[in-house]
CSV table of C-alpha atoms in Angstrom, one decimal:
chain,number,residue,atom,x,y,z
A,201,UNK,CA,-173.8,-107.9,7.6
A,202,UNK,CA,-170.1,-108.0,8.7
A,203,UNK,CA,-169.0,-107.2,5.2
A,204,UNK,CA,-171.4,-104.3,4.8
A,205,UNK,CA,-170.2,-102.8,8.1
A,206,UNK,CA,-166.5,-103.2,7.1
A,207,UNK,CA,-167.1,-101.5,3.8
A,208,UNK,CA,-169.0,-98.6,5.5
A,209,UNK,CA,-166.1,-98.1,7.9
A,210,UNK,CA,-163.6,-98.0,5.1
A,211,UNK,CA,-165.7,-95.5,3.2
A,212,UNK,CA,-166.0,-93.3,6.3
A,213,UNK,CA,-162.3,-93.4,6.9
A,214,UNK,CA,-161.5,-92.5,3.3
A,215,UNK,CA,-164.0,-89.7,3.4
A,216,UNK,CA,-162.5,-88.2,6.5
A,217,UNK,CA,-158.9,-88.4,5.2
A,218,UNK,CA,-157.1,-85.5,3.6
A,219,UNK,CA,-155.5,-85.9,0.2
A,220,UNK,CA,-152.1,-86.6,1.6
A,221,UNK,CA,-153.4,-89.7,3.2
A,222,UNK,CA,-155.2,-90.8,0.1
A,223,UNK,CA,-151.8,-90.3,-1.7
A,224,UNK,CA,-150.2,-92.6,0.9
A,225,UNK,CA,-152.5,-95.6,0.5
A,226,UNK,CA,-152.5,-95.4,-3.3
A,227,UNK,CA,-149.8,-93.7,-5.4
A,228,UNK,CA,-151.2,-90.6,-7.0
A,229,UNK,CA,-148.1,-89.3,-8.9
A,230,UNK,CA,-149.4,-89.7,-12.5
A,231,UNK,CA,-150.2,-93.1,-14.0
A,232,UNK,CA,-147.7,-95.7,-15.1
A,233,UNK,CA,-148.3,-94.7,-18.7
A,234,UNK,CA,-147.8,-91.0,-18.0
A,235,UNK,CA,-144.6,-91.6,-16.1
A,236,UNK,CA,-143.3,-93.8,-18.8
A,237,UNK,CA,-143.9,-91.1,-21.4
A,238,UNK,CA,-142.2,-88.5,-19.2
A,239,UNK,CA,-139.2,-90.9,-18.8
A,240,UNK,CA,-138.9,-91.4,-22.5
A,241,UNK,CA,-139.0,-87.6,-23.1
A,242,UNK,CA,-136.2,-87.2,-20.6
A,243,UNK,CA,-134.2,-90.0,-22.3
A,244,UNK,CA,-134.6,-88.4,-25.7
A,245,UNK,CA,-133.3,-85.1,-24.3
A,246,UNK,CA,-130.4,-86.5,-22.3
A,247,UNK,CA,-129.5,-89.7,-24.1
A,248,UNK,CA,-128.4,-93.0,-22.6
A,249,UNK,CA,-125.3,-93.7,-20.5
A,250,UNK,CA,-122.3,-95.6,-21.8
A,251,UNK,CA,-119.8,-96.5,-19.0
A,252,UNK,CA,-116.3,-97.5,-19.9
A,253,UNK,CA,-114.6,-99.7,-17.3
A,254,UNK,CA,-110.9,-100.8,-17.7
A,255,UNK,CA,-111.4,-104.5,-16.7
A,256,UNK,CA,-113.6,-107.3,-18.1
A,257,UNK,CA,-114.5,-108.6,-14.6
A,258,UNK,CA,-116.1,-105.7,-12.8
A,259,UNK,CA,-118.4,-105.3,-9.8
A,260,UNK,CA,-121.5,-103.3,-9.1
A,261,UNK,CA,-123.4,-102.7,-5.9
A,262,UNK,CA,-127.2,-103.1,-5.4
A,263,UNK,CA,-129.3,-101.6,-2.7
A,264,UNK,CA,-133.1,-101.4,-2.3
A,265,UNK,CA,-135.9,-100.3,0.1
A,266,UNK,CA,-133.9,-97.6,1.9
A,267,UNK,CA,-137.1,-95.8,3.0
A,268,UNK,CA,-135.2,-92.6,3.9
A,269,UNK,CA,-137.1,-90.3,6.3
A,270,UNK,CA,-134.2,-88.5,8.0
A,271,UNK,CA,-131.5,-91.1,8.9
A,272,UNK,CA,-129.1,-92.1,6.0
A,273,UNK,CA,-126.7,-94.3,7.9
A,274,UNK,CA,-127.0,-97.5,5.8
A,275,UNK,CA,-127.1,-95.9,2.4
A,276,UNK,CA,-124.0,-93.8,3.3
A,277,UNK,CA,-122.3,-97.0,4.2
A,278,UNK,CA,-123.2,-98.6,0.9
A,279,UNK,CA,-122.1,-95.6,-1.2
A,280,UNK,CA,-118.8,-95.2,0.6
A,281,UNK,CA,-118.0,-98.9,0.2
A,282,UNK,CA,-118.8,-98.7,-3.5
A,283,UNK,CA,-116.6,-95.7,-4.1
A,284,UNK,CA,-113.7,-97.2,-2.2
A,285,UNK,CA,-113.9,-100.6,-4.0
A,286,UNK,CA,-111.2,-100.6,-6.7
A,287,UNK,CA,-113.1,-103.1,-8.9
A,288,UNK,CA,-116.6,-101.6,-8.6
A,289,UNK,CA,-117.7,-98.9,-11.0
A,290,UNK,CA,-121.4,-98.1,-10.3
A,291,UNK,CA,-124.4,-98.8,-8.1
A,292,UNK,CA,-128.0,-99.6,-8.6
A,293,UNK,CA,-130.9,-98.6,-6.3
A,294,UNK,CA,-134.1,-100.5,-7.0
A,295,UNK,CA,-136.7,-98.3,-5.5
A,296,UNK,CA,-138.5,-97.3,-2.3
A,297,UNK,CA,-135.7,-94.8,-1.8
A,298,UNK,CA,-137.7,-92.6,0.6
A,299,UNK,CA,-140.5,-93.1,3.1
A,300,UNK,CA,-142.2,-89.7,3.5
A,301,UNK,CA,-142.8,-86.4,1.8
A,302,UNK,CA,-139.6,-84.5,1.5
A,303,UNK,CA,-137.5,-87.7,1.9
A,304,UNK,CA,-135.6,-87.1,-1.4
A,305,UNK,CA,-134.2,-83.9,0.0
A,306,UNK,CA,-132.7,-85.9,2.9
A,307,UNK,CA,-131.5,-88.8,0.8
A,308,UNK,CA,-129.7,-87.1,-2.1
A,309,UNK,CA,-126.9,-85.4,0.0
A,310,UNK,CA,-125.9,-88.9,1.2
A,311,UNK,CA,-125.4,-89.9,-2.5
A,312,UNK,CA,-123.1,-86.9,-3.2
A,313,UNK,CA,-119.4,-87.6,-3.7
A,314,UNK,CA,-117.4,-87.0,-0.5
A,315,UNK,CA,-113.7,-86.6,-1.3
A,316,UNK,CA,-112.8,-86.9,2.4
A,317,UNK,CA,-114.1,-90.5,2.7
A,318,UNK,CA,-114.5,-91.7,-0.9
A,319,UNK,CA,-111.9,-92.4,-3.5
A,320,UNK,CA,-114.0,-92.1,-6.7
A,321,UNK,CA,-117.3,-90.5,-7.7
A,322,UNK,CA,-118.9,-93.7,-9.0
A,323,UNK,CA,-122.2,-93.4,-10.8
A,324,UNK,CA,-125.5,-94.4,-9.1
A,325,UNK,CA,-128.5,-95.5,-11.1
A,326,UNK,CA,-132.0,-95.8,-9.7
A,327,UNK,CA,-135.6,-96.7,-10.4
A,328,UNK,CA,-138.6,-95.9,-8.2
A,329,UNK,CA,-140.8,-97.9,-5.9
A,330,UNK,CA,-144.4,-97.4,-4.7
A,331,UNK,CA,-143.2,-95.4,-1.6
A,332,UNK,CA,-141.4,-93.0,-4.0
A,333,UNK,CA,-144.8,-92.1,-5.5
A,334,UNK,CA,-146.7,-91.4,-2.3
A,335,UNK,CA,-147.5,-87.8,-1.6
A,336,UNK,CA,-146.9,-87.1,-5.3
A,337,UNK,CA,-143.2,-87.5,-4.9
A,338,UNK,CA,-142.7,-88.4,-8.6
A,339,UNK,CA,-142.0,-84.7,-9.1
A,340,UNK,CA,-139.2,-84.9,-6.5
A,341,UNK,CA,-137.9,-88.1,-8.0
A,342,UNK,CA,-137.8,-86.5,-11.5
A,343,UNK,CA,-136.0,-83.4,-10.3
A,344,UNK,CA,-133.1,-85.6,-9.1
A,345,UNK,CA,-133.1,-88.7,-11.4
A,346,UNK,CA,-135.0,-87.6,-14.5
A,347,UNK,CA,-136.2,-91.0,-15.6
A,348,UNK,CA,-137.2,-94.4,-14.2
A,349,UNK,CA,-137.5,-96.3,-17.5
A,350,UNK,CA,-134.2,-96.4,-19.4
A,351,UNK,CA,-131.2,-98.5,-20.3
A,352,UNK,CA,-127.4,-98.1,-20.0
A,353,UNK,CA,-124.4,-100.1,-21.2
A,354,UNK,CA,-121.1,-101.0,-19.7
A,355,UNK,CA,-118.1,-101.3,-22.0
A,356,UNK,CA,-115.1,-103.4,-21.0
A,357,UNK,CA,-111.9,-104.0,-23.0
A,358,UNK,CA,-113.4,-107.1,-24.7
A,359,UNK,CA,-117.2,-107.0,-24.0
A,360,UNK,CA,-120.2,-104.8,-23.4
A,361,UNK,CA,-123.2,-105.5,-21.0
A,362,UNK,CA,-126.7,-104.1,-21.1
A,363,UNK,CA,-128.7,-102.9,-18.1
A,364,UNK,CA,-132.4,-102.1,-18.3
A,365,UNK,CA,-134.4,-100.2,-15.6
A,366,UNK,CA,-138.2,-100.6,-15.4
A,367,UNK,CA,-140.7,-98.6,-13.6
A,368,UNK,CA,-143.1,-100.8,-11.5
A,369,UNK,CA,-144.0,-98.3,-8.9
A,370,UNK,CA,-147.7,-99.0,-9.4
A,371,UNK,CA,-147.1,-102.8,-9.5
A,372,UNK,CA,-147.3,-103.0,-13.3
A,373,UNK,CA,-145.3,-102.1,-16.4
A,374,UNK,CA,-148.3,-100.9,-18.4
A,375,UNK,CA,-148.8,-101.6,-22.1
A,376,UNK,CA,-146.4,-98.9,-23.5
A,377,UNK,CA,-143.5,-99.8,-21.2
A,378,UNK,CA,-143.9,-103.6,-21.9
A,379,UNK,CA,-143.8,-102.8,-25.7
A,380,UNK,CA,-140.7,-100.7,-25.2
A,381,UNK,CA,-139.0,-103.5,-23.2
A,382,UNK,CA,-139.8,-106.0,-25.9
A,383,UNK,CA,-138.3,-103.7,-28.5
A,384,UNK,CA,-135.1,-103.0,-26.5
A,385,UNK,CA,-134.5,-106.8,-26.0
A,386,UNK,CA,-135.3,-107.6,-29.7
A,387,UNK,CA,-133.1,-104.9,-31.1
A,388,UNK,CA,-130.2,-104.8,-28.6
A,389,UNK,CA,-129.8,-108.0,-26.6
A,390,UNK,CA,-127.6,-109.9,-29.1
A,391,UNK,CA,-125.0,-107.2,-29.1
A,392,UNK,CA,-124.1,-107.7,-25.4
A,393,UNK,CA,-122.4,-110.3,-23.3
A,394,UNK,CA,-124.8,-110.0,-20.3
A,395,UNK,CA,-128.2,-108.4,-19.8
A,396,UNK,CA,-129.3,-107.3,-16.4
A,397,UNK,CA,-132.9,-106.0,-15.8
A,398,UNK,CA,-133.8,-104.3,-12.5
A,399,UNK,CA,-137.1,-102.9,-11.1
A,400,UNK,CA,-138.9,-102.6,-7.8
A,401,UNK,CA,-142.0,-104.8,-7.6
A,402,UNK,CA,-141.2,-108.5,-7.3
A,403,UNK,CA,-142.6,-111.0,-9.8
A,404,UNK,CA,-143.0,-114.2,-7.8
A,405,UNK,CA,-143.4,-113.5,-4.1
A,406,UNK,CA,-147.0,-114.1,-3.2
A,407,UNK,CA,-147.8,-112.0,-0.1
A,408,UNK,CA,-149.9,-109.0,0.9
A,409,UNK,CA,-147.6,-107.1,3.3
A,410,UNK,CA,-146.8,-104.5,0.7
A,411,UNK,CA,-150.4,-103.4,-0.1
A,412,UNK,CA,-151.5,-101.9,-2.5
A,413,UNK,CA,-148.6,-103.1,-4.8
A,414,UNK,CA,-147.8,-106.5,-3.3
A,415,UNK,CA,-146.6,-108.2,-6.5
A,416,UNK,CA,-147.2,-108.2,-10.3
A,417,UNK,CA,-150.3,-109.8,-11.8
A,418,UNK,CA,-150.0,-113.5,-12.9
A,419,UNK,CA,-150.6,-112.6,-16.5
A,420,UNK,CA,-148.0,-109.9,-16.5
A,421,UNK,CA,-145.5,-112.1,-14.7
A,422,UNK,CA,-146.0,-114.7,-17.3
A,423,UNK,CA,-145.4,-112.2,-20.1
A,424,UNK,CA,-142.3,-110.7,-18.5
A,425,UNK,CA,-140.7,-114.1,-17.6
A,426,UNK,CA,-141.2,-115.4,-21.1
A,427,UNK,CA,-139.5,-112.3,-22.5
A,428,UNK,CA,-136.6,-112.7,-20.0
A,429,UNK,CA,-136.0,-116.3,-21.0
A,430,UNK,CA,-136.5,-115.8,-24.7
A,431,UNK,CA,-133.8,-113.1,-24.8
A,432,UNK,CA,-131.4,-114.8,-22.4
A,433,UNK,CA,-131.5,-112.2,-19.7
A,434,UNK,CA,-129.0,-113.2,-17.1
A,435,UNK,CA,-130.2,-111.4,-13.9
A,436,UNK,CA,-133.5,-109.8,-12.9
A,437,UNK,CA,-133.1,-107.7,-9.7
A,438,UNK,CA,-136.0,-106.8,-7.5
A,439,UNK,CA,-136.8,-105.3,-4.1
A,440,UNK,CA,-140.2,-104.4,-2.5
A,441,UNK,CA,-140.7,-107.5,-0.4
A,442,UNK,CA,-137.9,-106.7,2.2
A,443,UNK,CA,-136.9,-110.3,2.4
A,444,UNK,CA,-134.3,-112.0,0.3
A,445,UNK,CA,-135.2,-114.5,-2.3
A,446,UNK,CA,-133.0,-116.1,-5.0
A,447,UNK,CA,-134.5,-118.4,-7.6
A,448,UNK,CA,-133.8,-119.5,-11.1
A,449,UNK,CA,-136.7,-119.8,-13.5
A,450,UNK,CA,-136.2,-120.8,-17.1
A,451,UNK,CA,-132.5,-120.1,-17.0
A,452,UNK,CA,-132.9,-116.6,-15.6
A,453,UNK,CA,-131.7,-115.7,-12.1
A,454,UNK,CA,-134.3,-113.7,-10.2
A,455,UNK,CA,-133.1,-112.0,-7.0
A,456,UNK,CA,-135.1,-110.0,-4.4
A,457,UNK,CA,-132.5,-108.0,-2.4
A,458,UNK,CA,-133.0,-107.5,1.3
A,459,UNK,CA,-134.3,-104.1,2.5
A,460,UNK,CA,-131.6,-101.8,3.8
A,461,UNK,CA,-133.6,-99.3,5.7
A,462,UNK,CA,-131.9,-98.1,8.9
A,463,UNK,CA,-134.3,-99.7,11.3
A,464,UNK,CA,-134.3,-103.1,9.6
A,465,UNK,CA,-133.4,-106.0,11.9
A,466,UNK,CA,-131.2,-107.5,9.2
A,467,UNK,CA,-130.2,-105.0,6.5
A,468,UNK,CA,-128.1,-106.2,3.6
A,469,UNK,CA,-126.9,-104.9,0.2
A,470,UNK,CA,-125.7,-107.0,-2.7
A,471,UNK,CA,-122.4,-107.0,-4.7
A,472,UNK,CA,-122.5,-108.5,-8.2
A,473,UNK,CA,-119.5,-109.4,-10.3
A,474,UNK,CA,-119.8,-109.5,-14.1
A,475,UNK,CA,-117.3,-111.9,-15.7
A,476,UNK,CA,-117.8,-115.0,-17.7
A,477,UNK,CA,-120.7,-115.5,-15.4
A,478,UNK,CA,-122.5,-113.2,-12.9
A,479,UNK,CA,-121.6,-114.0,-9.3
A,480,UNK,CA,-123.1,-112.2,-6.3
A,481,UNK,CA,-122.9,-112.0,-2.5
A,482,UNK,CA,-124.8,-110.2,0.2
A,483,UNK,CA,-123.2,-107.8,2.7
A,484,UNK,CA,-124.6,-107.2,6.1
A,485,UNK,CA,-125.0,-103.6,7.3
């Protein structure tokens, strides 16, 4: 009887809700497969990025779960630190960039180069999270970033490194994106010194605080981790959980970076250094 009453209450609440609320509790901005196809179309039209950096040991910055509504204090701090760091050449944002409809319009000015406070206009790369899909914000994301599934390379005087962005905004890669990832690793990985993969939804953390996309399914996690190990991926970056986790599984380093939203009790971002190995540290905001 208790279960029947609970289900009835849920049904009544959903029936009474408008479409914006439905969009909040479950991302409605196209399916994973549809977004992946749109990302590939954008990639075909615009190509893939190749960054040239003048040193073999370079740094990049990582931030996640910004959840921008209006305030942009923490992300402005990260971007300014990156662009004033003489050995850092780009940044990566691993999803949940915004927290409400229209959030991208508040976030993006904070990412614009400011010559008064920043020395260089370093590139920022991004992928999306579940919050970036609520209220059909995939359209806003596309208008600024174009793609969520892509790769780019970094060329140094002696080496080159491969970075791969994955769309897990719905808590899954989907069949087409998984096949694409497998093809990229099989065809390209051996050409690069390091391979870094980044996405939003974490693989291992088992908890339900991030409903409805708490973590990947067990079967998909197995498939992805097997691919990462087989192709000697060095670092797999994630967000979503809001709490840091660092673990090594089958010779691959998996890192969940802390949330950096402005009202977090302990916001951090991460700085990684690519040299003979990949080192990292976390910076409090």
